[in-house]
Short mmCIF file of C-alpha atoms in Angstrom, two decimals:
data_model
loop_
_atom_site.label_atom_id
_atom_site.label_comp_id
_atom_site.label_asym_id
_atom_site.label_seq_id
_atom_site.Cartn_x
_atom_site.Cartn_y
_atom_site.Cartn_z
CA MET A 26 0.51 -106.42 175.74
CA ASP A 27 3.40 -104.13 176.71
CA ILE A 28 2.87 -103.37 180.42
CA ALA A 29 4.79 -101.02 182.71
CA VAL A 30 4.27 -101.82 186.41
CA VAL A 31 4.95 -98.55 188.21
CA GLY A 32 5.65 -99.31 191.84
CA ALA A 33 7.32 -102.71 191.82
CA GLY A 34 7.14 -103.43 195.52
CA SER A 35 5.40 -106.52 196.86
CA LEU A 36 2.06 -106.35 195.02
CA GLY A 37 3.49 -104.75 191.90
CA SER A 38 6.20 -107.38 191.65
CA LEU A 39 3.76 -110.25 192.13
CA VAL A 40 1.22 -109.02 189.58
CA GLY A 41 4.02 -108.00 187.24
CA GLY A 42 5.58 -111.43 187.60
CA LEU A 43 2.31 -113.17 186.81
CA LEU A 44 1.76 -110.92 183.80
CA ALA A 45 5.33 -111.52 182.57
CA ARG A 46 4.48 -115.16 181.86
CA GLU A 47 2.34 -113.94 178.98
CA HIS A 48 3.21 -110.30 178.23
CA ASP A 49 6.17 -107.92 177.86
CA VAL A 50 6.54 -106.40 181.33
CA THR A 51 8.75 -103.62 182.67
CA LEU A 52 8.99 -103.37 186.46
CA VAL A 53 9.58 -99.77 187.56
CA GLY A 54 10.93 -99.81 191.09
CA ARG A 55 13.80 -99.00 193.41
CA GLU A 56 17.25 -100.32 194.07
CA PRO A 57 18.43 -102.89 195.00
CA HIS A 58 15.33 -104.73 193.76
CA VAL A 59 15.74 -103.47 190.19
CA SER A 60 19.36 -104.64 189.94
CA ALA A 61 18.49 -108.05 191.40
CA VAL A 62 15.70 -108.58 188.85
CA THR A 63 17.96 -107.41 186.03
CA GLU A 64 20.75 -109.78 187.06
CA ARG A 65 18.84 -112.89 188.13
CA GLY A 66 15.22 -112.40 187.12
CA LEU A 67 12.21 -112.19 189.43
CA SER A 68 11.67 -115.22 191.64
CA VAL A 69 8.09 -115.87 192.82
CA VAL A 70 7.77 -118.27 195.77
CA GLY A 71 4.87 -119.55 197.84
CA THR A 72 1.43 -120.26 196.38
CA GLU A 73 3.06 -120.62 192.96
CA GLU A 74 6.79 -120.86 192.34
CA PHE A 75 8.48 -119.73 189.14
CA ARG A 76 11.07 -117.35 187.78
CA VAL A 77 10.52 -114.76 185.05
CA HIS A 78 12.79 -112.20 183.43
CA PRO A 79 10.92 -108.92 182.96
CA ASN A 80 12.69 -105.68 182.21
CA ALA A 81 13.45 -103.70 185.37
CA GLN A 82 14.37 -100.04 185.73
CA THR A 83 14.06 -97.09 188.09
CA VAL A 84 12.31 -94.69 185.67
CA VAL A 85 9.11 -95.03 183.67
CA PRO A 86 9.54 -96.10 180.03
CA ASP A 87 8.77 -93.86 177.07
CA ARG A 88 5.96 -96.09 175.78
CA ALA A 89 3.59 -98.77 177.06
CA ASP A 90 0.20 -100.19 176.16
CA LEU A 91 -0.74 -100.15 179.85
CA ALA A 92 0.68 -98.48 182.96
CA LEU A 93 -0.22 -100.53 186.03
CA VAL A 94 0.17 -98.22 189.05
CA THR A 95 0.82 -99.85 192.42
CA VAL A 96 2.69 -97.12 194.32
CA LYS A 97 1.64 -95.86 197.74
CA ALA A 98 -1.14 -93.27 197.57
CA TYR A 99 1.15 -90.44 198.74
CA ASP A 100 3.34 -91.01 195.64
CA THR A 101 0.49 -90.87 193.12
CA ALA A 102 0.89 -87.20 192.21
CA ALA A 103 4.59 -87.62 191.44
CA VAL A 104 3.96 -90.77 189.40
CA ALA A 105 1.21 -89.03 187.44
CA THR A 106 3.68 -86.31 186.48
CA ASP A 107 6.24 -88.91 185.37
CA LEU A 108 3.67 -90.84 183.34
CA ALA A 109 2.53 -87.68 181.56
CA ASP A 110 5.68 -87.99 179.43
CA CYS A 111 5.00 -91.65 178.60
CA ALA A 112 2.94 -92.60 175.54
CA LEU A 113 0.17 -94.76 177.02
CA ASP A 114 -2.94 -96.43 175.70
CA ALA A 115 -4.39 -96.96 179.18
CA CYS A 116 -3.62 -96.72 182.90
CA LEU A 117 -4.90 -98.93 185.73
CA SER A 118 -4.60 -98.11 189.44
CA LEU A 119 -4.45 -101.02 191.89
CA GLN A 120 -3.75 -98.79 194.89
CA ASN A 121 -5.14 -98.41 198.38
CA GLY A 122 -7.28 -95.47 199.33
CA MET A 123 -9.32 -92.97 197.35
CA GLY A 124 -8.42 -90.18 194.97
CA ASN A 125 -5.64 -91.96 193.07
CA GLU A 126 -7.54 -92.29 189.79
CA SER A 127 -8.52 -88.63 189.69
CA GLN A 128 -4.90 -87.57 190.23
CA LEU A 129 -3.76 -89.82 187.40
CA ALA A 130 -6.55 -88.70 185.07
CA ALA A 131 -5.68 -85.04 185.65
CA GLU A 132 -2.23 -85.60 184.09
CA LEU A 133 -2.79 -88.34 181.51
CA ASP A 134 -4.43 -88.26 178.09
CA CYS A 135 -5.39 -91.94 178.14
CA PRO A 136 -8.30 -93.76 179.82
CA VAL A 137 -7.70 -94.33 183.54
CA LEU A 138 -9.20 -97.49 185.01
CA ALA A 139 -9.86 -98.26 188.67
CA GLY A 140 -9.14 -101.62 190.23
CA THR A 141 -8.99 -103.63 193.43
CA CYS A 142 -6.76 -106.60 194.16
CA SER A 143 -7.01 -109.29 196.83
CA TYR A 144 -3.87 -111.23 195.89
CA GLY A 145 -1.45 -111.54 198.79
CA ALA A 146 2.22 -110.62 198.35
CA ARG A 147 5.29 -109.78 200.40
CA LEU A 148 8.67 -108.69 199.08
CA ARG A 149 10.98 -111.20 200.73
CA GLU A 150 14.29 -109.81 199.49
CA PRO A 151 15.56 -108.00 196.39
CA GLY A 152 14.57 -110.08 193.38
CA THR A 153 12.19 -112.36 195.33
CA VAL A 154 8.49 -111.87 196.05
CA ALA A 155 6.40 -114.21 198.18
CA PHE A 156 2.99 -115.14 196.73
CA THR A 157 1.04 -115.42 199.99
CA GLY A 158 -2.50 -115.88 198.76
CA ARG A 159 -4.53 -116.23 195.61
CA GLY A 160 -7.29 -113.68 195.08
CA GLU A 161 -8.97 -111.65 192.38
CA ILE A 162 -8.44 -108.43 190.48
CA VAL A 163 -11.57 -106.40 189.74
CA LEU A 164 -11.24 -103.52 187.30
CA GLY A 165 -13.35 -101.16 185.25
CA ASP A 166 -14.00 -97.57 184.24
CA ARG A 167 -13.27 -95.29 187.21
CA ASN A 168 -16.62 -93.53 186.71
CA GLY A 169 -18.62 -96.73 186.27
CA GLY A 170 -20.27 -98.25 183.22
CA ARG A 171 -18.95 -100.57 180.53
CA SER A 172 -15.55 -99.96 178.98
CA ALA A 173 -13.98 -101.60 175.91
CA VAL A 174 -10.56 -100.64 177.28
CA ALA A 175 -11.33 -102.41 180.56
CA ASP A 176 -12.49 -105.47 178.63
CA ASP A 177 -9.15 -105.58 176.77
CA VAL A 178 -7.13 -105.21 179.96
CA GLY A 179 -9.22 -107.87 181.70
CA ALA A 180 -8.65 -110.28 178.82
CA ALA A 181 -4.90 -109.65 178.98
CA PHE A 182 -4.85 -110.37 182.72
CA ARG A 183 -6.88 -113.55 182.33
CA ALA A 184 -4.52 -114.71 179.57
CA ALA A 185 -1.75 -114.60 182.19
CA GLY A 186 -3.74 -116.78 184.58
CA ILE A 187 -4.88 -113.94 186.87
CA GLU A 188 -8.43 -114.25 188.18
CA THR A 189 -9.99 -111.07 186.82
CA THR A 190 -13.47 -109.55 186.76
CA VAL A 191 -14.38 -106.54 184.63
CA ALA A 192 -17.01 -104.59 186.57
CA ALA A 193 -19.37 -101.74 185.67
CA ASP A 194 -19.75 -100.55 189.30
CA MET A 195 -16.21 -99.56 190.24
CA PRO A 196 -17.22 -96.42 192.22
CA THR A 197 -19.21 -98.64 194.59
CA ARG A 198 -16.44 -101.22 194.78
CA LEU A 199 -13.87 -98.56 195.62
CA TRP A 200 -15.99 -97.28 198.50
CA GLU A 201 -16.48 -100.87 199.71
CA LYS A 202 -12.72 -101.34 199.70
CA LEU A 203 -12.30 -98.02 201.53
CA ALA A 204 -14.71 -99.19 204.24
CA VAL A 205 -12.62 -102.35 204.70
CA ASN A 206 -9.35 -100.43 204.82
CA ALA A 207 -10.80 -97.79 207.16
CA GLY A 208 -11.96 -100.53 209.52
CA ILE A 209 -8.80 -102.62 209.51
CA ASN A 210 -5.63 -100.69 208.71
CA ALA A 211 -5.35 -98.02 211.38
CA VAL A 212 -6.80 -100.21 214.13
CA THR A 213 -4.32 -103.04 213.54
CA ALA A 214 -1.45 -100.58 213.07
CA LEU A 215 -2.10 -98.69 216.31
CA ALA A 216 -2.76 -101.85 218.32
CA ARG A 217 0.14 -103.74 216.65
CA VAL A 218 -2.01 -106.82 216.02
CA GLU A 219 -2.73 -109.20 213.17
CA ASN A 220 -5.97 -108.76 211.25
CA GLY A 221 -7.58 -111.66 213.11
CA ALA A 222 -7.51 -109.72 216.38
CA LEU A 223 -10.30 -107.53 215.01
CA ALA A 224 -12.73 -110.44 215.39
CA ASP A 225 -12.71 -109.95 219.16
CA PRO A 226 -13.78 -107.12 221.52
CA PRO A 227 -13.05 -104.29 221.80
CA ALA A 228 -11.34 -103.99 218.40
CA ASP A 229 -14.28 -105.50 216.51
CA ALA A 230 -16.56 -102.64 217.57
CA ILE A 231 -14.01 -99.97 216.63
CA ALA A 232 -13.50 -101.52 213.18
CA ALA A 233 -17.24 -101.83 212.63
CA ASP A 234 -17.89 -98.21 213.63
CA ALA A 235 -15.18 -96.96 211.26
CA ALA A 236 -16.76 -98.97 208.45
CA ARG A 237 -20.25 -97.67 209.25
CA GLU A 238 -19.03 -94.08 209.17
CA THR A 239 -17.36 -94.74 205.81
CA ALA A 240 -20.61 -96.18 204.44
CA ALA A 241 -22.48 -93.07 205.59
CA VAL A 242 -20.01 -90.83 203.76
CA ALA A 243 -20.32 -93.04 200.67
CA ARG A 244 -24.08 -92.49 200.71
CA GLU A 245 -23.44 -88.73 200.87
CA GLN A 246 -21.62 -89.26 197.56
CA ASP A 247 -24.66 -91.09 196.09
CA ILE A 248 -23.04 -94.52 196.52
CA ASP A 249 -25.44 -97.22 197.70
CA LEU A 250 -23.44 -98.78 200.54
CA PRO A 251 -25.56 -99.93 203.51
CA ASP A 252 -23.95 -100.04 206.95
CA GLU A 253 -24.49 -103.78 207.27
CA ARG A 254 -22.76 -104.39 203.92
CA ALA A 255 -19.70 -102.39 205.00
CA VAL A 256 -19.44 -104.20 208.34
CA SER A 257 -19.91 -107.65 206.76
CA LEU A 258 -17.09 -106.91 204.29
CA VAL A 259 -14.75 -105.99 207.17
CA GLU A 260 -15.70 -109.17 209.03
CA ARG A 261 -15.09 -111.29 205.92
CA VAL A 262 -11.65 -109.81 205.27
CA VAL A 263 -10.69 -110.15 208.93
CA ASP A 264 -11.62 -113.82 208.76
CA ASP A 265 -9.95 -114.47 205.39
CA THR A 266 -6.71 -112.68 206.34
CA ALA A 267 -6.58 -113.43 210.05
CA ALA A 268 -2.84 -114.18 210.10
CA ASN A 269 -1.87 -111.18 207.95
CA HIS A 270 -0.43 -107.85 209.01
CA SER A 271 -2.17 -104.93 207.33
CA SER A 272 -0.16 -102.65 205.06
CA MET A 273 -0.42 -99.81 207.60
CA TYR A 274 0.80 -102.08 210.39
CA GLN A 275 3.80 -102.94 208.22
CA ASP A 276 4.44 -99.26 207.44
CA ILE A 277 4.39 -98.20 211.09
CA SER A 278 6.51 -101.18 212.13
CA ALA A 279 9.09 -100.09 209.55
CA GLY A 280 8.92 -96.44 210.63
CA GLN A 281 7.59 -95.41 207.22
CA GLN A 282 4.94 -92.97 206.06
CA THR A 283 1.44 -94.47 205.89
CA GLU A 284 -1.51 -94.05 203.54
CA ILE A 285 -3.70 -92.63 206.31
CA ASP A 286 -4.59 -89.51 204.28
CA ALA A 287 -6.11 -91.64 201.50
CA ILE A 288 -8.00 -93.97 203.89
CA ASN A 289 -9.41 -92.74 207.23
CA GLY A 290 -8.22 -89.23 206.43
CA TYR A 291 -10.16 -89.29 203.17
CA VAL A 292 -13.32 -90.26 205.07
CA VAL A 293 -12.80 -87.35 207.45
CA ASP A 294 -12.02 -84.85 204.71
CA THR A 295 -15.03 -85.91 202.58
CA ALA A 296 -17.64 -86.18 205.33
CA THR A 297 -20.26 -83.48 205.84
CA GLU A 298 -21.34 -84.95 209.19
CA PRO A 299 -19.15 -85.94 212.16
CA VAL A 300 -17.17 -89.19 211.79
CA PRO A 301 -15.57 -89.41 215.25
CA VAL A 302 -14.02 -92.86 214.97
CA ASN A 303 -12.30 -92.07 211.70
CA GLU A 304 -11.25 -88.68 213.08
CA THR A 305 -9.65 -90.36 216.08
CA LEU A 306 -7.88 -93.05 214.04
CA ALA A 307 -6.62 -90.55 211.46
CA GLY A 308 -5.51 -88.13 214.17
CA LEU A 309 -3.53 -90.77 216.05
CA VAL A 310 -1.74 -92.08 212.97
CA ARG A 311 -1.02 -88.56 211.70
CA THR A 312 0.42 -87.71 215.12
CA TRP A 313 2.70 -90.75 214.94
CA GLU A 314 3.82 -89.72 211.43
CA ARG A 315 4.76 -86.21 212.55
CA HIS A 316 6.86 -87.55 215.41
CA ARG A 317 8.19 -90.80 213.93
CA GLU A 318 11.67 -89.39 213.30
CA ARG A 319 12.10 -88.92 217.05
#
């Protein structure tokens, strides 16, 4: 399969590197990472260690069987516009937050798949990505149901040694992931703590309340997500990733824009009833974003 990975940061580079062992991969990213991969190849270190030599460039190609989108949620609209000029058979989003797939589908003429990924990655330096934890990719039709396109993409991922499940309930899985992100990201970012700190008071209660509010909003959207399910998922991820820094923690530490609008902000904007914990978390992070240049 000819695959364009659009957003070759940490996760995009790792998944792209794994796929490049079996498929023709083009990493679409930024300098100096692109030049390093072009000159020396992509080095994967950590859980598995190998070097591959995918194509690397700063613009999307003219043609691909699959566009794998891993950019930050605030860049989705721009990427969708760029991909509109690319001849694609399919597109798969492995992004944080909600609303990415609908933005992509509004611009593209190909099927748009939704996905989640629990593989751990960190871009160590240009041309080198650290594989920090094995996980699973779950993908399927963004609206739910069976999809022959999703089956083909899943088979291609498995052929490259990536643990992959093709699911018929992606809308539910996306809301479950949103509950986890809503409970963990902003709390760890504002408190400047590792994920494991959310196992203890008072952070555990804040994370749980944010997840419960997200589950309530999911049910407003006809998604069957009980409160206890949302909280248990947060607790599981906190335990499994105790030593990790969340993506929002990393963004704030680096003084960069966050994905708050697609996570806690999405919960707030979608809710028809008050969601005070998510409102507070979103408001605090948005305040930091507006003043971060100072």
